[in-house]
Every structure is written in structure tokens, then in C-alpha cells.
Amino acid sequence: MSARPELTPQTLSHALGLPAPTDEQHAVISAPLAPTLVVAGAGAGKTETMAARVVWLVANGHVAPEQVLGLTFTRKAAQQLGVRIRGRLRALGASPLLDDVDPTGTLRARIRSGEPEVSTYHAYAGRLLAEHGLRLPVEPAARLLGETASWLVAHRVVSTWSDALDVTITPGTVTERVRALAGQLAEHLVDPGALRTEHDVLARLVATLPPGPRQQAAVPKKLLEVLAAQDQRLALLPLLEQLRTTMRRESALDFGSQMSLAANAAHEHPEVGAAERGRFRAVLLDEYQDTGHAQRVLLTALFGAGVDPGLALTAVGDPIQSIYGWRGASAANLPRFATDFPLAAATAAGPGTPAPRRELLTSWRNPVDALVLANGVSAGLRAVGVPVAELRPRPGAPAGTVRLALDTTVAQELDRLADGVRGAYDEVLAAQGRPPTAAVLVRRRADMAPVADALRARGLPVEVVGLGGLLDTPEVREVVSVLRL
């Protein structure tokens, strides 16, 4: 296999009947077997490029299909990535190209018998715990609780709490805050004891530090509010520790504890990483800008620190699209990637060689004017953190249309929006002969129902995406009302 010339991304795309990759896609697809960071803008074809990367690695004998691991955030994204990768591998296995490069049929057999692993980060953490949890120890059969079940356990702990509790909020609010505190501690791998210690340090500093320049009050009001919030967190710690005890006794995990325990297992037991690196030789980390601290520790312990420089690890992300900061994710993980996953381990002589960075900046889905607007809006974001160049339109992209309107009333805005969608719908239907699709994005769930009603009033079929919209549909609202009664 190694004696024959290497198949290029262009050769493979032609054999599979796919468009030829661009120069920037070619650089990602055929990158050396080493850690690589890919900054991919919106609509830049990252999923297709990741699938092509797997095809190139498999076709050239660098990895087998079962040695491929793909991780992303949502089940839908994992399903889309898995379908794309498996579809491309099936097409490769059926391609006449293999008749020339693989006359013995060995590669074709490996492609048809192997199966890549593509899942969410949390599902992967769950699999690690099932296989290595006893090292912590955590029961391999521990059940993962969804949001509702996790809330019910926490509410049971709060409702049956018999000791004094120095808070003036309702049990439901206490439940939410205990769960939020537990999630943040787990996400940042912080022990409750450390929270107590840092609270004492903060209180001592507030009480003893001298006033700042032009400081009016002895202690600023905002600083007192921060201290009060910390006091309340400290008051909730006994409940949090009882919740942990209950979950442990019932062999239950929530998403936060699942990820933090998996990170601890990988960090404290190097043999876990050695086993995973022996199993997987190509790793794809999708939406890396939305990973949190626990996920960063987990992935670095498994695949980073330069201990396996021949591992084909590709992280794809875009700091401008970071959306999970509310639960501890940090786009700063992108610039840290170069040193978390160096090409060679650090030595006494100096740090390891940082991983290279490549870019996918051609947007395949957006017209020119939309990209001009998006680049202008994101200019401030691109100036900090990981430097990201402006997105470029694809060759032959239409100019597009960007409109801005300011209405005096909500009713006028709804009428203008619905009339515009109806007009565009009729225009495309007449030109193409089939119903088009369109999307209306809203900032608040409360806006979903009025927008949907305005569109339905003009005879358009509407699907409301989002839990709030589903609960507001008449049929579901009736069922929920009956259940509440």
C-alpha cells in the first residue's frame, strides 16, 4: 500500500463524482498525520471537508474506518457527520478507482467491514465511563439522567431537606440554583471545598483592602452584591453535597458529572488515553470553540500533550460562532489548541512545537451582500482571540439582497414580514414549480406564535422549531392543561 503513489483529494473527488476541493480544502484534506486546527467560517463546507479528510486517510491506507473517531455537540450534528462520512466511505468502497489501486481487494474489504465512531462529546464521555469508570470508582452501569429526571432528583433533595437553610427563595428556585451550581462546578472541575476556600479569600480581601482612587463608599455596592451572591452559593453547598450523595447512592449521573468524571479518569489514569489512541488514529473534533474546561481536560489528556505526534487529529471551530458561553464554554480553547495538542511534547529544552492552523474561508451558502454585512458585524469579534480573516463568497455567488426596515408598531412589522415571505414564496413557486422553504429567526420565544399566526393567515404552511413554540400550539396546550389539572 505504501509503495503506490498517494491519491490526491482531487483524484478522490473525481472518482466519487464530487466537486473538486478548493486550495484551502485541499490543504485540510491532505494535511500531515498530526494535530491541526482548522478555523472554518459559516457555510465554509466544514462537514464535507471533514468527510473528505476521512476518505483521503482511508483511501491512502493511513487509517482503517474503525480507527476514525468523530465528536460534535448535538445528536443531530453527530448524525449528519456520521451519515456524510459513512456515505463517502461506501462510495469509495464501490468506486472503480479501487480496482487499480487495490487489486487484491484488501482495502475494499476493510472499507466495507469497518465502521467509524461518530457521537456527541457527552455520549463519548459516557462510553469512557462505562469502560473505565471503576478506576475512579464509578459504577459502569450508572444511568444518565435527562434534564427532567435530574431536576426531579434535585427537587426531592431540596424538598426533604430538614436542616436550617439561610435563603429566602422558593424551593423551585433553590432547586434551579443548586443544579446550576453543580453544573458549573462540574464543568470547571472545581471541588466544593475549593469554593469555600475562595469565598473566604474574597471576603477577607473585601474587608481588608484599602479604598481605591476616588472611592466614595467603604465598599462599592457592586462588590457587596458579588459577595452576597457568593454567600448564597455557600449556603447552598450542603444541598449540593447531599445531591451528590444521593446521585452516587442511586448510581445516577447528570451531563455535567458525566463529563467531569470522564475528564478525571483520563487525567488521572494515562492508560485510558493510551487505550483510546491505540483504538483511534484519526480524530475529528467539531465545534471546538464551544468546548468547556472539562472537555478540554478530557481531550488533552486523551489525545494531546504531544505524546502521539503521528495521530491525525483535526479540530474544527470558529470563535465567531461560539454560542455556549453560558454553560462554561470558551472560544479561548481555540488559541490554546496549538499548545494543548503540540506536534511534539515539551522537553527540558523548551516547549513543544505548536500545532499549525489552517482556514476555510469560502462561504458556499451566502450571497455577496450578506457576507459584506456579516463581515462588518463580526469585525470586532475577529479583532480579538484567534485572528480570523473575512469570509469570501464562492465563485459566481449572486449579489443577494439585504433590506433594513424600522416599523412603528409590532403589528406593522408582522404584516410587512408576512407579506414579504408570501411574495417571495409565490415568486419562487412560479419560477421553480415546487414550494420553497424559508426561515424566520426571532430573538425571543414570545415572538414565535405571533409570527407563525401572521404567516398562517396568508395561507403559508408553518413549522415552529423550539420547545416554546411547540407548547404554544393549541393541541399541545390542551394536553398540557389537562395534565396540570
PDB file of N, CA and C in Angstrom, residues 19 34 40 63 67 73 92 117 129 138 187 207 219 232 234 245 304 324 336 353 385 408 426 442 456-457 471 485:
ATOM      1  N   PRO A  19     -17.597  17.663  -6.475  1.00  0.00           N
ATOM      2  CA  PRO A  19     -16.838  18.827  -6.944  1.00  0.00           C
ATOM      3  C   PRO A  19     -15.404  18.789  -6.429  1.00  0.00           C
ATOM      4  N   ALA A  34      -0.943  14.594  11.909  1.00  0.00           N
ATOM      5  CA  ALA A  34      -0.526  15.343  13.093  1.00  0.00           C
ATOM      6  C   ALA A  34      -1.687  16.229  13.500  1.00  0.00           C
ATOM      7  N   ALA A  40     -12.986  27.435  10.519  1.00  0.00           N
ATOM      8  CA  ALA A  40     -13.927  27.334   9.404  1.00  0.00           C
ATOM      9  C   ALA A  40     -15.075  28.304   9.624  1.00  0.00           C
ATOM     10  N   VAL A  63      -5.313   5.058   7.815  1.00  0.00           N
ATOM     11  CA  VAL A  63      -6.150   4.546   8.908  1.00  0.00           C
ATOM     12  C   VAL A  63      -7.195   3.621   8.311  1.00  0.00           C
ATOM     13  N   GLN A  67     -10.882   3.028  12.831  1.00  0.00           N
ATOM     14  CA  GLN A  67      -9.929   3.826  13.597  1.00  0.00           C
ATOM     15  C   GLN A  67     -10.256   5.322  13.542  1.00  0.00           C
ATOM     16  N   PHE A  73     -21.348  18.261  19.074  1.00  0.00           N
ATOM     17  CA  PHE A  73     -22.114  18.599  20.268  1.00  0.00           C
ATOM     18  C   PHE A  73     -23.508  17.991  20.313  1.00  0.00           C
ATOM     19  N   LEU A  92     -16.619   5.204  -1.801  1.00  0.00           N
ATOM     20  CA  LEU A  92     -15.234   4.818  -2.081  1.00  0.00           C
ATOM     21  C   LEU A  92     -15.120   3.310  -2.235  1.00  0.00           C
ATOM     22  N   GLU A 117     -16.611   5.618  14.448  1.00  0.00           N
ATOM     23  CA  GLU A 117     -17.415   6.000  15.612  1.00  0.00           C
ATOM     24  C   GLU A 117     -17.642   7.510  15.571  1.00  0.00           C
ATOM     25  N   LEU A 129     -16.698   6.289  30.580  1.00  0.00           N
ATOM     26  CA  LEU A 129     -17.024   5.935  31.962  1.00  0.00           C
ATOM     27  C   LEU A 129     -17.482   4.484  32.066  1.00  0.00           C
ATOM     28  N   VAL A 138     -16.510   4.583  39.590  1.00  0.00           N
ATOM     29  CA  VAL A 138     -17.887   4.877  39.216  1.00  0.00           C
ATOM     30  C   VAL A 138     -18.466   3.598  38.641  1.00  0.00           C
ATOM     31  N   GLU A 187     -18.432  21.514  35.372  1.00  0.00           N
ATOM     32  CA  GLU A 187     -17.875  21.973  34.103  1.00  0.00           C
ATOM     33  C   GLU A 187     -16.455  22.491  34.271  1.00  0.00           C
ATOM     34  N   ALA A 207     -12.825  42.892  52.991  1.00  0.00           N
ATOM     35  CA  ALA A 207     -12.805  43.524  54.302  1.00  0.00           C
ATOM     36  C   ALA A 207     -11.512  44.262  54.595  1.00  0.00           C
ATOM     37  N   VAL A 219     -17.072  50.176  50.839  1.00  0.00           N
ATOM     38  CA  VAL A 219     -17.040  49.052  49.907  1.00  0.00           C
ATOM     39  C   VAL A 219     -18.064  49.331  48.806  1.00  0.00           C
ATOM     40  N   GLN A 232     -24.638  33.286  49.108  1.00  0.00           N
ATOM     41  CA  GLN A 232     -25.771  32.410  48.813  1.00  0.00           C
ATOM     42  C   GLN A 232     -25.297  31.073  48.242  1.00  0.00           C
ATOM     43  N   LEU A 234     -22.558  29.639  48.961  1.00  0.00           N
ATOM     44  CA  LEU A 234     -22.024  28.902  50.108  1.00  0.00           C
ATOM     45  C   LEU A 234     -23.150  28.283  50.931  1.00  0.00           C
ATOM     46  N   THR A 245     -24.391  13.031  47.040  1.00  0.00           N
ATOM     47  CA  THR A 245     -24.503  11.772  47.777  1.00  0.00           C
ATOM     48  C   THR A 245     -25.672  10.957  47.258  1.00  0.00           C
ATOM     49  N   GLY A 304      -3.687  14.765  23.540  1.00  0.00           N
ATOM     50  CA  GLY A 304      -2.818  15.916  23.424  1.00  0.00           C
ATOM     51  C   GLY A 304      -1.465  15.746  24.067  1.00  0.00           C
ATOM     52  N   TYR A 324     -21.992  28.783  23.425  1.00  0.00           N
ATOM     53  CA  TYR A 324     -22.256  28.092  24.681  1.00  0.00           C
ATOM     54  C   TYR A 324     -21.496  28.691  25.865  1.00  0.00           C
ATOM     55  N   ARG A 336      -5.712  28.023  22.480  1.00  0.00           N
ATOM     56  CA  ARG A 336      -4.982  27.085  23.342  1.00  0.00           C
ATOM     57  C   ARG A 336      -4.697  25.764  22.635  1.00  0.00           C
ATOM     58  N   THR A 353       6.489  21.921  19.703  1.00  0.00           N
ATOM     59  CA  THR A 353       6.155  22.693  18.515  1.00  0.00           C
ATOM     60  C   THR A 353       4.650  22.861  18.419  1.00  0.00           C
ATOM     61  N   GLY A 385      -8.859  37.411  20.248  1.00  0.00           N
ATOM     62  CA  GLY A 385      -8.749  35.955  20.291  1.00  0.00           C
ATOM     63  C   GLY A 385      -7.996  35.418  19.095  1.00  0.00           C
ATOM     64  N   THR A 408     -43.109  51.238  13.116  1.00  0.00           N
ATOM     65  CA  THR A 408     -43.526  51.969  14.318  1.00  0.00           C
ATOM     66  C   THR A 408     -44.288  51.099  15.298  1.00  0.00           C
ATOM     67  N   ASP A 426     -44.413  32.933  -3.453  1.00  0.00           N
ATOM     68  CA  ASP A 426     -45.127  32.842  -4.734  1.00  0.00           C
ATOM     69  C   ASP A 426     -44.168  32.992  -5.911  1.00  0.00           C
ATOM     70  N   VAL A 442     -36.128  34.649  15.273  1.00  0.00           N
ATOM     71  CA  VAL A 442     -36.613  35.589  16.285  1.00  0.00           C
ATOM     72  C   VAL A 442     -35.668  35.582  17.472  1.00  0.00           C
ATOM     73  N   ARG A 456     -49.522  32.006   8.829  1.00  0.00           N
ATOM     74  CA  ARG A 456     -50.661  31.117   8.559  1.00  0.00           C
ATOM     75  C   ARG A 456     -51.848  31.894   8.002  1.00  0.00           C
ATOM     76  N   ALA A 457     -52.002  33.132   8.460  1.00  0.00           N
ATOM     77  CA  ALA A 457     -53.118  33.949   7.966  1.00  0.00           C
ATOM     78  C   ALA A 457     -53.004  34.227   6.473  1.00  0.00           C
ATOM     79  N   LEU A 471     -45.085  24.182  22.699  1.00  0.00           N
ATOM     80  CA  LEU A 471     -46.017  24.262  23.823  1.00  0.00           C
ATOM     81  C   LEU A 471     -47.126  25.262  23.573  1.00  0.00           C
ATOM     82  N   LEU A 485     -54.011  19.994  35.426  1.00  0.00           N
ATOM     83  CA  LEU A 485     -55.195  19.817  36.271  1.00  0.00           C
ATOM     84  C   LEU A 485     -55.120  18.507  37.060  1.00  0.00           C
TER      85      LEU A 485
END
